Amino acid sequence: MESAAGLGNSNVEVRDDMEFDSHEAAYEFYKEYAKSEGFGTAKLSSRRSRATKEFIDAKFSCIRYGNKQQSDDAINPRPSPKIGCKASMHVKRRSSSGKWYIHSFIREHNHELLPAQVHFFRSHRNVDPLNNDAKVRRKNMLASVSKQYGAYQFSGNLENLFRNQHDRGRSLTLEEGDAQVLLALFVHMQEENPKFFYAVDLNEEHRLRNVFWVDAKGMDSYSNFGDVVSFDTTYFTNKYKVPLVLFIGANHHVQPTLLGCALIADDTVHTFLWLMRTWCLAMGGQGPRILLSDQNDNIKAAVGAILTNTQHYFSLWSILEKIPSRLDYLSMWHETFMAKFRKCIYKSWTEEHFERRWWKLIEKFSLREDEWVQSLYEDRKLWVPIFMRGVSFANLSMASRTESVNSFFDKYIQSEMSLRDFIGQHKLILEDWYEEEAKANFDAWHEMPELKSPSPFEKQMLLLYTHEIFKKFQVEVLGASACHLKKESEDGTSITYAVKDFEANQDFVVEWDAPKSELYCSCHLFEYKGYLCRHAIVVLQMSGVFVIPSKYILQRWTNAATSKHSISEGLDDAQAKVRRYNDLCRRAIILGEEGSLTQESYNIAIGAITEALKKCQGNTLAANRKSGSSATPAIQVDEVCQGNTLAARGLEPDSEAAQASKGSKRADPGNERESNRNTSNKKGKAPLEPEIANSAQEDFHQMDMPSSLYHPARFLTTLLRGGDINRRGAELLGEMLQEQN
């Protein structure tokens, strides 16, 4: 007979001839067996005798035994560990001896076994401390994580990263009802858009540990602006009541884009591994080119494990803003130290310059023993500007947080804000974000910036850059007149210039390699903001180059940022495409306004769009087959639709009123909308839900419309702001557009 006694052996075997004194003893044996194999256990069922009321039958299983019971129409299925595993042990009691024997035993599992993490299973919590020493568990966990994530490129001491992580809070601290409020938010957002994504991480007690979510707009923004992402843990690090972390990007108008939100229980490696993996999954499995974060070893390890093709850097502002608290003992010499520190990181032209200045700084202020300063030096290639050559952070890594797009969220989130209040603010964040982006898009389609100089660089970028970036670049073009350069040295094809900036009263160094069309300036403006500085512009001018090299025109800052075509195909061609694109966008807005007013106008608009799309696609195919083929004549869909709308209003297309309407459309779209509102109020409102023919729906499915136009939130924002339809009408229109997606 076997019993549970003495089963500290890791090689626990199940034999057919085993007997147990009770079903509890049998279960203890099965738990020991499960612990040695690496799975959790559960008591599946038991049965008593009707006559004696004693137990006569019991079945134990793997916790993944069976299938979860969930209705097919559930919006958010409840998490369950059950995945159809058959592993189990069925024991019965002999009536003659009272002993328990193994009636059936299924060994095989349909999932991976986890012997290194077995102590996490609830069934194995009360364990022998000799067999579960914390140091042994950490080593086992490290081996398991390394195996699970394969190419783990972090070179530090991984064992230290796991130390004490399980002594910290392993579940979110929520007030009563918070979980239900959070779930209600997810249900509501998923009802609004089925593409809404969220994920939860539960501990072994099925308590909420980490939560992540991102809406469809965030995923769409990532597809266009996911090259540089900031992982902001400020609110968690500063111990806000809501333990919030954000994935933040910047769009082509230098506005923040919310690429994901999470509530986390702690800042352990486990949490960041789960979060990075979940976020990457939500974004289609493609990591960003660059990820910026706070200086944190656990984040660094998680990024190295999950985002293997991503370059990881520390936000410059996160380093600089820690100095007062980390080096508080230097408060009397703070200004002197910061002047030397900034000179070291900003004015070092080469790595050798940086090394020399760094160690001089360390000696002057006796910082050799400061662990944080030591870590800064060890991680120098992740934050010091001299090591960022050829990298662009898209305005996400500034010298202070207030200058970065991350600060956009600070006005909505306060340290003592409750989760319920945050959820209310979350809706406001999204509404304001959509509104600001829709307004910037509208301005880009309807306005053109003013040239302020005869500079060929300014003219070149007028139609390429978005308004916000063009205005910033314009400042650099004008500032070039206050710069004087002097040739310092020449090394092969590379020439180094010293540039005196009289406006800033500073000296900079610019390196220019003409054959490679490569520029590098010690002010690092391109690296941090993504467009050329005045110092580089004056070097180009003096070198006889009057066109910005294409490698320094980031598509993310152009009006073609959301286009599937690259602007590197040629600047002249790109400018022509942008002009055509902007013109089509303006016409599409006019068409949308006119075509939505009556059912007949809508049908005409759909027909014209369908016909135009077919001809354009045919023309593109013909052009691909034979270069130089003639373009298909454009169809004036806006004029056709305008005539029909005027007829519906009781006006003749060739009447004086019609001519006035046509003139106003191009002169002032805002006045036209006001006129439309007044007219529709007199004649009655058009149906909010036009009857869409099946053929029209199919054509919409096939249309490859620019994402900047074909996003329900942007349409709704514009419509609501214009006051053309009521809120319910906007909701109905949004549902219609989502169905057509």
XYZ file of C-alpha atoms in Angstrom:
741
model
C 0.000 0.000 0.000
C 1.196 3.559 -0.849
C 0.202 6.687 0.987
C 1.043 10.341 0.844
C 3.681 9.971 3.540
C 7.213 10.732 2.590
C 6.369 11.976 -0.870
C 8.972 14.716 -1.031
C 10.513 12.839 -3.947
C 10.419 14.707 -7.258
C 10.055 11.394 -9.128
C 6.532 10.493 -8.048
C 5.125 7.620 -10.090
C 1.566 6.337 -10.356
C 1.183 2.528 -10.254
C -1.876 0.358 -10.733
C -1.317 -1.575 -7.458
C -1.423 1.493 -5.214
C -3.871 1.700 -2.303
C -4.724 4.576 0.042
C -6.265 4.809 3.492
C -8.768 7.488 2.418
C -9.780 9.548 -0.568
C -8.026 12.533 1.088
C -4.790 10.524 1.159
C -5.314 9.687 -2.498
C -5.757 13.361 -3.308
C -2.604 14.313 -1.374
C -0.704 11.770 -3.453
C -2.137 13.168 -6.689
C -1.108 16.672 -5.624
C 2.450 15.507 -5.016
C 2.452 13.832 -8.399
C 1.099 17.013 -10.016
C 3.746 19.118 -8.274
C 6.509 16.933 -9.638
C 5.053 17.144 -13.142
C 4.138 20.837 -13.163
C 0.356 21.275 -13.097
C -2.347 22.309 -10.662
C -5.048 19.998 -9.353
C -8.726 20.124 -8.433
C -11.243 17.786 -6.830
C -13.505 17.078 -9.751
C -16.215 15.016 -8.034
C -16.978 12.634 -5.175
C -19.857 10.325 -4.264
C -21.244 8.889 -1.011
C -23.003 5.602 -0.407
C -26.756 6.028 -0.028
C -26.793 3.390 2.679
C -23.758 4.255 4.836
C -23.300 7.905 3.751
C -19.552 7.236 3.481
C -17.444 8.295 0.536
C -17.034 5.526 -2.003
C -15.899 7.331 -5.145
C -13.734 10.383 -5.967
C -12.153 11.910 -9.067
C -9.251 14.353 -9.177
C -8.044 16.206 -12.236
C -5.764 18.798 -13.756
C -7.168 22.326 -13.284
C -7.441 22.570 -17.080
C -9.757 19.553 -17.198
C -12.957 19.961 -19.201
C -14.240 22.935 -21.149
C -15.492 26.266 -19.879
C -19.253 26.739 -19.920
C -19.983 29.952 -21.815
C -22.912 31.015 -23.955
C -22.105 31.743 -27.594
C -23.465 35.286 -27.439
C -21.376 36.384 -24.448
C -19.708 39.725 -25.093
C -16.814 39.203 -22.700
C -16.340 35.542 -21.743
C -15.283 34.980 -18.165
C -11.642 33.859 -17.944
C -11.308 30.139 -17.292
C -8.293 27.816 -17.091
C -10.256 24.941 -18.665
C -9.051 23.986 -22.137
C -10.276 20.412 -22.506
C -7.414 18.581 -20.771
C -8.243 14.951 -19.929
C -5.574 14.303 -17.270
C -7.214 12.850 -14.171
C -7.171 10.123 -11.519
C -10.351 8.261 -10.508
C -10.265 6.339 -7.173
C -12.826 4.025 -5.566
C -13.254 2.435 -2.137
C -13.176 -1.346 -1.733
C -16.188 -2.508 0.302
C -14.247 -5.453 1.733
C -11.156 -3.699 3.133
C -12.140 -0.040 3.077
C -8.976 0.757 1.134
C -8.989 3.096 -1.873
C -7.556 1.999 -5.223
C -6.937 3.653 -8.584
C -9.864 2.853 -10.848
C -8.566 4.829 -13.830
C -5.666 7.169 -14.525
C -5.054 9.447 -17.542
C -1.512 10.785 -17.705
C -1.505 12.881 -20.927
C -2.114 16.651 -20.946
C -2.985 18.875 -23.902
C -0.936 21.839 -22.644
C 2.550 22.729 -21.468
C 3.565 21.650 -17.957
C 5.272 24.228 -15.722
C 7.360 22.548 -13.017
C 9.370 25.736 -12.372
C 6.205 27.749 -11.590
C 4.230 24.995 -9.892
C 4.256 26.818 -6.538
C 1.934 29.454 -8.038
C -0.932 26.970 -8.356
C -3.426 27.280 -5.549
C -3.312 23.542 -4.865
C 0.417 23.755 -4.065
C 0.495 26.806 -1.778
C 1.148 24.991 1.516
C 4.456 23.414 0.711
C 7.613 22.155 2.334
C 9.960 25.168 2.641
C 12.982 22.937 2.074
C 11.748 22.073 -1.394
C 10.615 25.600 -2.276
C 13.400 27.855 -1.183
C 12.901 31.342 -2.644
C 16.313 31.293 -4.294
C 15.591 27.946 -5.964
C 12.210 29.201 -7.158
C 13.773 32.313 -8.672
C 16.322 30.231 -10.555
C 13.628 27.866 -11.795
C 11.470 30.793 -12.859
C 14.390 32.401 -14.666
C 15.041 29.202 -16.595
C 11.370 28.898 -17.471
C 11.093 32.507 -18.660
C 14.257 32.180 -20.731
C 12.802 29.074 -22.366
C 9.395 30.641 -22.878
C 10.651 33.815 -24.541
C 13.560 32.339 -26.444
C 15.860 35.129 -27.606
C 16.267 36.939 -24.323
C 18.790 39.640 -25.078
C 19.059 41.374 -21.729
C 22.612 41.020 -20.466
C 22.156 42.052 -16.841
C 21.683 39.912 -13.744
C 18.240 38.459 -14.457
C 18.007 36.650 -11.145
C 18.104 39.964 -9.293
C 15.176 41.216 -11.347
C 12.900 38.541 -9.921
C 14.017 39.022 -6.340
C 11.170 39.865 -3.976
C 8.662 40.357 -6.788
C 6.272 37.901 -5.138
C 6.492 39.700 -1.804
C 4.776 42.705 -3.345
C 1.094 43.262 -4.082
C 0.014 40.706 -6.626
C -3.452 42.100 -7.261
C -4.903 45.501 -8.032
C -6.075 47.508 -5.062
C -9.657 48.320 -6.001
C -12.489 49.873 -4.090
C -15.808 48.095 -3.853
C -17.546 48.040 -7.209
C -14.493 49.222 -9.190
C -14.131 45.949 -11.064
C -17.757 46.096 -12.175
C -17.340 49.705 -13.333
C -14.244 48.755 -15.294
C -16.026 45.825 -16.920
C -18.980 48.054 -17.780
C -16.564 50.426 -19.535
C -15.151 47.568 -21.598
C -18.601 46.249 -22.509
C -19.740 49.725 -23.530
C -16.668 50.388 -25.659
C -16.882 47.001 -27.325
C -20.546 47.605 -28.114
C -19.574 50.921 -29.699
C -16.822 49.272 -31.740
C -16.309 45.485 -31.888
C -12.623 46.058 -32.644
C -12.085 47.322 -29.089
C -9.440 45.133 -27.416
C -8.898 44.366 -23.758
C -7.141 41.717 -21.696
C -6.964 40.840 -18.013
C -4.258 39.104 -16.007
C -5.535 37.131 -13.013
C -3.490 35.713 -10.176
C -3.945 32.187 -8.879
C -6.768 33.329 -6.640
C -8.575 34.660 -9.726
C -8.140 38.216 -8.489
C -7.454 41.019 -10.925
C -3.723 41.648 -11.239
C -3.256 43.644 -14.454
C -5.652 45.055 -17.050
C -4.932 46.357 -20.549
C -7.199 47.943 -23.151
C -6.995 49.884 -26.396
C -9.745 51.134 -28.689
C -9.957 50.728 -32.464
C -8.752 54.304 -33.009
C -5.591 53.539 -31.036
C -4.877 50.463 -33.157
C -5.488 52.458 -36.339
C -3.154 55.221 -35.128
C -0.469 52.661 -34.349
C -0.557 51.399 -37.940
C 0.358 54.918 -39.099
C 2.385 56.325 -36.210
C 3.715 53.263 -34.399
C 7.328 53.892 -35.377
C 8.076 55.650 -32.066
C 6.126 54.866 -28.888
C 6.494 56.174 -25.354
C 5.687 53.764 -22.521
C 4.784 56.190 -19.732
C 4.763 54.866 -16.163
C 4.745 58.323 -14.510
C 1.401 57.939 -12.743
C 2.321 54.526 -11.338
C 5.820 55.591 -10.290
C 4.483 58.698 -8.565
C 2.006 56.513 -6.643
C -1.213 57.905 -8.076
C -4.346 56.301 -6.667
C -5.067 54.889 -10.125
C -1.991 52.753 -11.037
C -2.118 53.808 -14.683
C 0.482 53.292 -17.401
C 0.075 54.504 -20.976
C 1.389 53.705 -24.439
C 1.627 57.072 -26.200
C 2.488 58.059 -29.750
C 2.454 61.273 -31.768
C 0.474 61.815 -34.967
C 1.477 63.927 -37.980
C 0.045 67.050 -36.301
C 2.360 66.510 -33.269
C -0.681 65.571 -31.205
C -0.669 62.688 -28.717
C -2.182 59.376 -29.765
C -3.327 56.935 -27.097
C -2.031 53.522 -28.147
C -3.051 51.598 -25.034
C -3.865 51.917 -21.316
C -3.152 49.555 -18.449
C -3.705 49.290 -14.710
C -0.892 47.323 -13.078
C -0.497 45.812 -9.620
C 3.293 46.196 -9.462
C 6.389 46.931 -11.533
C 7.855 43.421 -11.573
C 9.265 41.628 -14.586
C 6.167 39.402 -14.698
C 3.889 42.428 -15.059
C 5.934 44.062 -17.802
C 6.382 40.784 -19.668
C 2.617 40.249 -19.667
C 1.926 43.850 -20.595
C 4.429 44.037 -23.479
C 3.252 40.728 -24.885
C -0.426 41.726 -24.623
C 0.138 45.158 -26.153
C 2.165 43.673 -29.007
C -0.631 41.165 -29.642
C -3.219 43.960 -29.770
C -1.074 45.801 -32.309
C -0.953 42.855 -34.680
C 2.251 41.286 -33.379
C 4.459 44.080 -34.752
C 6.539 46.028 -32.245
C 7.542 49.676 -32.741
C 10.843 50.721 -34.246
C 11.667 52.677 -31.074
C 10.222 52.400 -27.566
C 10.909 55.100 -24.985
C 10.452 54.485 -21.278
C 11.634 55.423 -17.827
C 14.964 54.029 -16.680
C 13.838 50.720 -15.211
C 15.663 47.363 -15.303
C 12.421 45.383 -15.309
C 11.069 47.298 -18.308
C 14.403 46.880 -20.056
C 14.292 43.122 -19.496
C 10.688 42.811 -20.694
C 11.311 44.851 -23.848
C 14.398 42.777 -24.620
C 12.379 39.583 -24.214
C 9.202 40.490 -26.109
C 10.048 43.304 -28.542
C 13.215 41.771 -29.931
C 13.329 43.998 -33.035
C 12.659 47.226 -31.140
C 15.310 49.760 -30.171
C 14.775 50.650 -26.524
C 15.770 54.060 -25.137
C 15.093 56.070 -21.990
C 13.141 59.318 -22.254
C 15.515 62.214 -21.726
C 13.040 64.080 -19.538
C 12.646 61.052 -17.261
C 16.407 61.181 -16.577
C 16.726 64.938 -16.126
C 13.699 65.271 -13.848
C 15.043 62.635 -11.447
C 18.263 64.513 -10.730
C 16.952 66.823 -7.948
C 15.555 63.908 -5.930
C 18.297 61.384 -6.684
C 21.117 63.859 -6.000
C 19.443 65.906 -3.289
C 22.708 66.069 -1.351
C 24.015 68.316 -4.165
C 21.189 70.818 -3.742
C 23.598 73.604 -2.730
C 25.488 73.133 -6.012
C 22.477 72.145 -8.145
C 22.752 74.960 -10.690
C 26.493 74.455 -11.095
C 26.070 70.703 -11.436
C 23.252 71.006 -13.988
C 25.276 73.438 -16.112
C 28.167 70.950 -16.222
C 25.820 68.007 -16.716
C 24.003 69.630 -19.645
C 27.301 70.596 -21.245
C 28.441 66.978 -20.937
C 25.386 65.454 -22.599
C 24.496 68.199 -25.092
C 27.856 69.627 -26.136
C 29.846 66.434 -26.575
C 30.525 66.080 -30.295
C 32.086 62.598 -30.068
C 31.925 59.686 -27.666
C 35.462 60.525 -26.558
C 34.339 64.056 -25.653
C 31.485 62.636 -23.631
C 33.723 60.183 -21.758
C 36.224 62.888 -20.868
C 33.569 65.319 -19.675
C 31.592 62.651 -17.789
C 34.487 61.459 -15.677
C 35.608 65.030 -15.017
C 32.076 65.733 -13.760
C 32.094 62.605 -11.588
C 35.395 63.550 -9.982
C 34.428 67.186 -9.431
C 31.254 66.272 -7.508
C 32.538 62.995 -5.940
C 29.873 60.769 -7.524
C 31.834 57.550 -8.078
C 29.988 55.761 -5.265
C 26.506 56.884 -6.241
C 24.680 53.801 -7.572
C 22.171 55.766 -9.630
C 24.907 57.767 -11.344
C 26.732 54.508 -12.021
C 23.575 53.089 -13.631
C 23.285 56.202 -15.803
C 26.768 55.601 -17.157
C 26.125 51.890 -17.722
C 22.959 52.778 -19.677
C 24.525 55.790 -21.436
C 23.801 54.412 -24.913
C 20.089 54.416 -24.073
C 19.733 58.135 -23.285
C 22.798 60.313 -24.039
C 22.217 62.298 -27.290
C 25.652 61.583 -28.770
C 24.687 57.902 -29.030
C 21.415 58.689 -30.853
C 22.925 59.395 -34.255
C 20.529 58.432 -37.047
C 17.604 57.983 -34.652
C 14.484 60.149 -34.532
C 12.217 60.248 -31.478
C 9.317 62.117 -33.138
C 8.976 64.741 -30.396
C 8.463 62.077 -27.705
C 11.788 62.500 -25.861
C 12.161 66.112 -24.788
C 14.259 67.768 -22.079
C 11.184 68.187 -19.852
C 7.877 66.369 -19.575
C 5.900 69.585 -20.045
C 7.390 69.924 -23.551
C 6.476 66.366 -24.523
C 3.133 65.117 -25.840
C 2.890 62.935 -22.713
C 1.887 66.002 -20.696
C -1.413 66.162 -22.633
C -2.849 63.595 -20.219
C -1.725 65.377 -17.025
C -4.675 67.779 -17.089
C -7.114 64.857 -16.927
C -5.455 62.721 -14.248
C -4.893 63.744 -10.615
C -3.041 61.846 -7.912
C -6.082 61.264 -5.667
C -8.522 60.534 -8.476
C -10.585 57.382 -7.956
C -10.985 54.722 -10.623
C -14.613 55.746 -11.169
C -13.562 59.355 -11.752
C -10.777 58.243 -14.066
C -13.204 56.254 -16.213
C -15.259 59.421 -16.630
C -12.096 61.311 -17.581
C -11.081 58.513 -19.953
C -14.136 59.233 -22.075
C -13.269 62.927 -22.062
C -9.672 62.168 -23.105
C -10.881 60.233 -26.127
C -13.440 62.873 -27.093
C -10.881 65.697 -26.891
C -8.296 63.641 -28.755
C -10.716 62.861 -31.600
C -11.853 66.483 -31.714
C -8.341 67.945 -31.883
C -7.233 65.537 -34.580
C -10.397 66.086 -36.640
C -9.896 69.854 -36.408
C -6.250 69.563 -37.522
C -7.261 67.324 -40.433
C -9.983 69.739 -41.439
C -7.562 72.687 -41.368
C -5.062 70.721 -43.442
C -7.702 70.085 -46.122
C -9.075 73.630 -46.219
C -6.150 75.940 -45.525
C -2.626 76.481 -46.791
C 0.199 77.987 -44.695
C 1.744 81.284 -45.760
C 5.260 81.483 -47.153
C 7.445 83.902 -45.188
C 10.619 83.804 -47.278
C 11.817 83.035 -50.810
C 13.732 80.016 -49.463
C 13.561 76.961 -51.757
C 13.448 74.764 -48.631
C 10.317 76.507 -47.415
C 8.670 76.159 -50.816
C 9.697 72.510 -51.018
C 8.048 71.601 -47.720
C 4.951 73.803 -48.062
C 2.786 71.042 -49.513
C 4.580 68.125 -47.902
C 4.645 68.911 -44.182
C 1.495 69.185 -42.097
C 0.680 72.695 -40.869
C 2.112 72.176 -37.396
C 5.411 70.745 -38.597
C 5.696 73.263 -41.430
C 5.357 76.152 -38.959
C 8.113 74.679 -36.797
C 10.319 74.044 -39.840
C 9.595 77.576 -41.055
C 11.120 78.937 -37.845
C 14.314 77.034 -38.636
C 14.396 78.306 -42.235
C 14.062 81.908 -41.054
C 16.571 81.325 -38.268
C 19.214 80.202 -40.771
C 19.771 83.862 -41.649
C 21.136 84.399 -38.129
C 23.755 81.684 -38.521
C 27.344 82.013 -39.738
C 29.403 78.988 -40.646
C 33.098 78.297 -40.879
C 34.748 75.241 -42.384
C 36.642 73.392 -39.668
C 37.988 70.220 -41.251
C 37.626 67.832 -44.140
C 38.015 64.069 -44.004
C 37.528 62.407 -47.371
C 33.962 63.168 -48.445
C 32.933 64.447 -45.008
C 33.237 68.148 -44.135
C 32.859 69.539 -40.619
C 31.574 73.088 -40.110
C 31.441 75.287 -37.027
C 28.167 77.208 -37.011
C 27.648 80.304 -34.888
C 23.973 80.789 -33.990
C 23.646 84.478 -33.134
C 20.015 84.161 -32.043
C 20.803 81.452 -29.481
C 24.304 82.843 -28.894
C 25.752 79.340 -29.099
C 28.200 77.437 -31.271
C 27.285 74.167 -32.985
C 29.069 71.620 -35.142
C 27.596 70.254 -38.383
C 29.017 67.344 -40.350
C 28.079 67.090 -44.057
C 28.796 64.129 -46.347
C 27.734 65.253 -49.820
C 27.976 61.907 -51.711
C 25.829 60.200 -49.058
C 23.610 63.280 -48.512
C 24.095 62.832 -44.761
C 23.925 65.604 -42.160
C 24.573 65.579 -38.453
C 24.284 68.588 -36.121
C 25.320 68.781 -32.494
C 22.010 70.477 -31.588
C 20.272 67.092 -32.202
C 17.070 68.738 -33.448
C 16.457 66.087 -36.100
C 17.020 63.259 -33.611
C 14.548 64.665 -31.102
C 11.974 66.472 -33.275
C 12.309 64.892 -36.713
C 13.065 67.826 -39.023
C 16.274 69.648 -39.990
C 17.654 72.501 -37.915
C 18.762 75.958 -39.082
C 22.407 74.958 -38.718
C 22.014 72.079 -41.172
C 19.993 74.305 -43.532
C 22.709 76.943 -43.728
C 25.284 74.233 -44.471
C 23.117 72.950 -47.332
C 22.777 76.469 -48.699
C 26.506 77.121 -48.630
C 27.148 73.710 -50.219
C 24.901 74.587 -53.179
C 22.172 72.117 -52.187
C 18.684 73.631 -52.260
C 16.540 70.547 -51.656
C 16.131 68.777 -48.310
C 17.512 65.220 -48.745
C 14.648 62.726 -48.711
C 16.063 60.804 -45.739
C 15.448 63.901 -43.588
C 11.793 64.186 -44.597
C 9.973 61.794 -42.294
C 6.744 60.594 -43.860
C 5.116 60.627 -40.431
C 5.271 64.446 -40.495
C 3.749 64.847 -43.955
C 0.218 65.146 -45.263
C 0.782 61.700 -46.762
C 1.495 60.148 -43.336
C -1.480 57.791 -43.604
C -0.868 56.950 -47.254
C 0.319 53.496 -48.254
C 2.721 55.077 -50.761
C 6.166 56.178 -49.607
C 7.282 59.755 -50.275
C 10.757 58.426 -51.031
C 9.491 57.636 -54.537
C 10.599 61.177 -55.501
C 9.910 64.600 -54.093
C 8.310 66.048 -57.241
C 6.064 63.031 -57.580
C 5.305 63.137 -53.849
C 4.331 66.801 -53.983
C 2.018 66.105 -56.921
C 0.452 63.219 -54.999
C -0.059 65.401 -51.945
C -1.714 68.113 -54.046
C -4.039 65.561 -55.636
C -4.707 63.916 -52.287
C -5.585 67.217 -50.587
C -7.842 68.233 -53.472
C -9.675 64.898 -53.354
C -10.066 65.221 -49.582
C -11.658 68.647 -49.925
C -13.989 67.418 -52.652
C -14.894 64.349 -50.566
C -16.001 66.575 -47.688
C -18.189 68.668 -50.002
C -19.588 65.482 -51.539
C -20.332 64.043 -48.111
C -22.193 67.170 -47.035
C -24.251 67.398 -50.211
C -24.804 63.691 -50.751
C -26.183 63.061 -47.271
C -29.009 65.603 -47.456
C -31.476 63.513 -49.493
C -31.816 59.869 -50.422
C -31.636 60.711 -54.126
C -28.465 62.750 -53.637
C -27.006 59.899 -51.650
C -27.709 57.404 -54.444
C -26.125 59.725 -57.017
C -23.033 60.170 -54.814
C -22.667 56.414 -54.304
C -23.025 55.766 -58.007
C -20.491 58.431 -58.925
C -17.987 57.202 -56.319
C -18.398 53.602 -57.465
C -17.920 54.500 -61.114
C -14.963 56.776 -60.355
C -13.297 54.114 -58.230
C -13.627 51.474 -60.953
C -12.145 53.809 -63.553
C -9.286 54.856 -61.274
C -8.448 51.243 -60.458
C -8.533 50.357 -64.137
C -6.300 53.297 -64.942
C -3.813 52.292 -62.251
C -3.637 48.739 -63.580
C -3.123 50.013 -67.112
C -0.412 52.407 -65.936
C 1.376 49.548 -64.163
C 1.298 47.472 -67.353
C 2.433 50.252 -69.638
C 4.269 53.341 -68.472
C 2.990 56.664 -69.733
C -0.625 55.698 -70.344
C -3.154 58.527 -70.343
C -5.086 59.229 -67.165
C -8.814 58.695 -66.922
C -10.746 62.000 -66.968
C -11.983 62.987 -63.510
C -15.712 62.841 -62.781
C -17.083 66.021 -61.238
C -19.171 64.200 -58.660
C -19.520 67.263 -56.438
C -21.179 69.337 -59.183
C -23.564 66.505 -60.132
C -24.616 66.082 -56.528
C -24.945 69.826 -55.923
C -27.392 70.118 -58.810
C -29.559 67.319 -57.445
C -29.511 68.789 -53.925
C -30.567 72.194 -55.198
C -33.408 70.579 -57.123
C -34.546 68.815 -53.952
C -34.574 72.177 -52.193
C -36.763 73.675 -54.915
C -33.948 75.487 -56.751
C -32.752 75.139 -60.311
C -29.112 74.070 -60.748
C -28.487 76.930 -63.165
C -30.266 79.490 -61.038
C -28.564 82.444 -59.402
C -28.812 80.702 -56.052
C -27.057 77.639 -57.462
C -24.206 79.762 -58.780
C -23.869 81.450 -55.407
C -23.796 78.084 -53.713
C -21.015 76.854 -55.974
C -18.967 79.948 -55.334
C -19.391 79.726 -51.581
C -18.247 76.097 -51.449
C -14.765 76.972 -52.563
C -14.559 80.295 -50.769
C -15.879 79.428 -47.337
C -17.045 75.902 -46.449
C -18.177 77.148 -43.044
C -20.618 79.635 -44.574
C -21.910 76.925 -46.866
C -22.711 74.662 -43.936
C -24.567 77.502 -42.223
C -26.587 78.041 -45.396
C -27.298 74.324 -45.608
C -28.600 74.295 -42.034
C -30.911 77.217 -42.659
C -32.266 75.651 -45.850
C -32.782 72.225 -44.302
C -34.625 73.774 -41.377
C -37.099 75.285 -43.830
C -37.548 72.250 -46.033
C -37.279 69.541 -43.396
C -34.450 67.185 -42.426
C -33.182 64.418 -44.631
C -33.452 60.808 -43.381
C -30.604 59.945 -41.001
C -30.421 56.336 -42.179
C -30.566 56.178 -45.986
C -31.540 52.893 -47.575
C -28.244 51.511 -48.768
C -28.441 49.033 -51.625
C -26.473 45.816 -51.321
C -24.376 46.733 -54.331
C -23.422 50.025 -52.723
C -22.390 48.270 -49.520
C -20.215 45.880 -51.499
C -18.544 48.806 -53.241
C -17.792 50.414 -49.891
C -16.190 47.177 -48.718
C -13.866 47.299 -51.700
C -12.948 50.974 -51.410
C -9.466 51.758 -50.121
C -10.283 55.131 -48.609
C -7.643 57.096 -46.672
C -7.878 56.227 -42.998
C -7.743 59.915 -42.125
C -11.101 60.292 -43.882
C -12.766 56.967 -43.319
C -12.885 56.898 -39.547
C -16.317 57.188 -37.905
C -15.025 59.198 -34.946
C -13.620 61.888 -37.206
C -16.807 62.136 -39.229
C -18.863 62.286 -36.045
C -16.663 64.936 -34.465
C -16.927 67.171 -37.480
C -20.672 66.661 -37.785
C -21.353 67.276 -34.117
C -19.211 70.377 -34.082
C -20.969 71.691 -37.203
C -24.393 71.018 -35.692
C -25.761 69.552 -38.914
C -27.316 66.541 -37.191
C -28.237 65.590 -33.649
C -26.276 63.234 -31.410
C -28.507 60.231 -32.045
C -28.136 60.828 -35.745
C -24.373 60.829 -35.313
C -24.575 57.536 -33.445
C -26.664 55.996 -36.201
C -24.240 57.252 -38.813
C -21.338 55.847 -36.825
C -23.028 52.448 -36.667
C -23.611 52.555 -40.420
C -19.975 53.403 -41.103
C -18.768 50.676 -38.740
C -20.940 48.107 -40.500
C -19.385 49.123 -43.783
C -15.926 48.588 -42.300
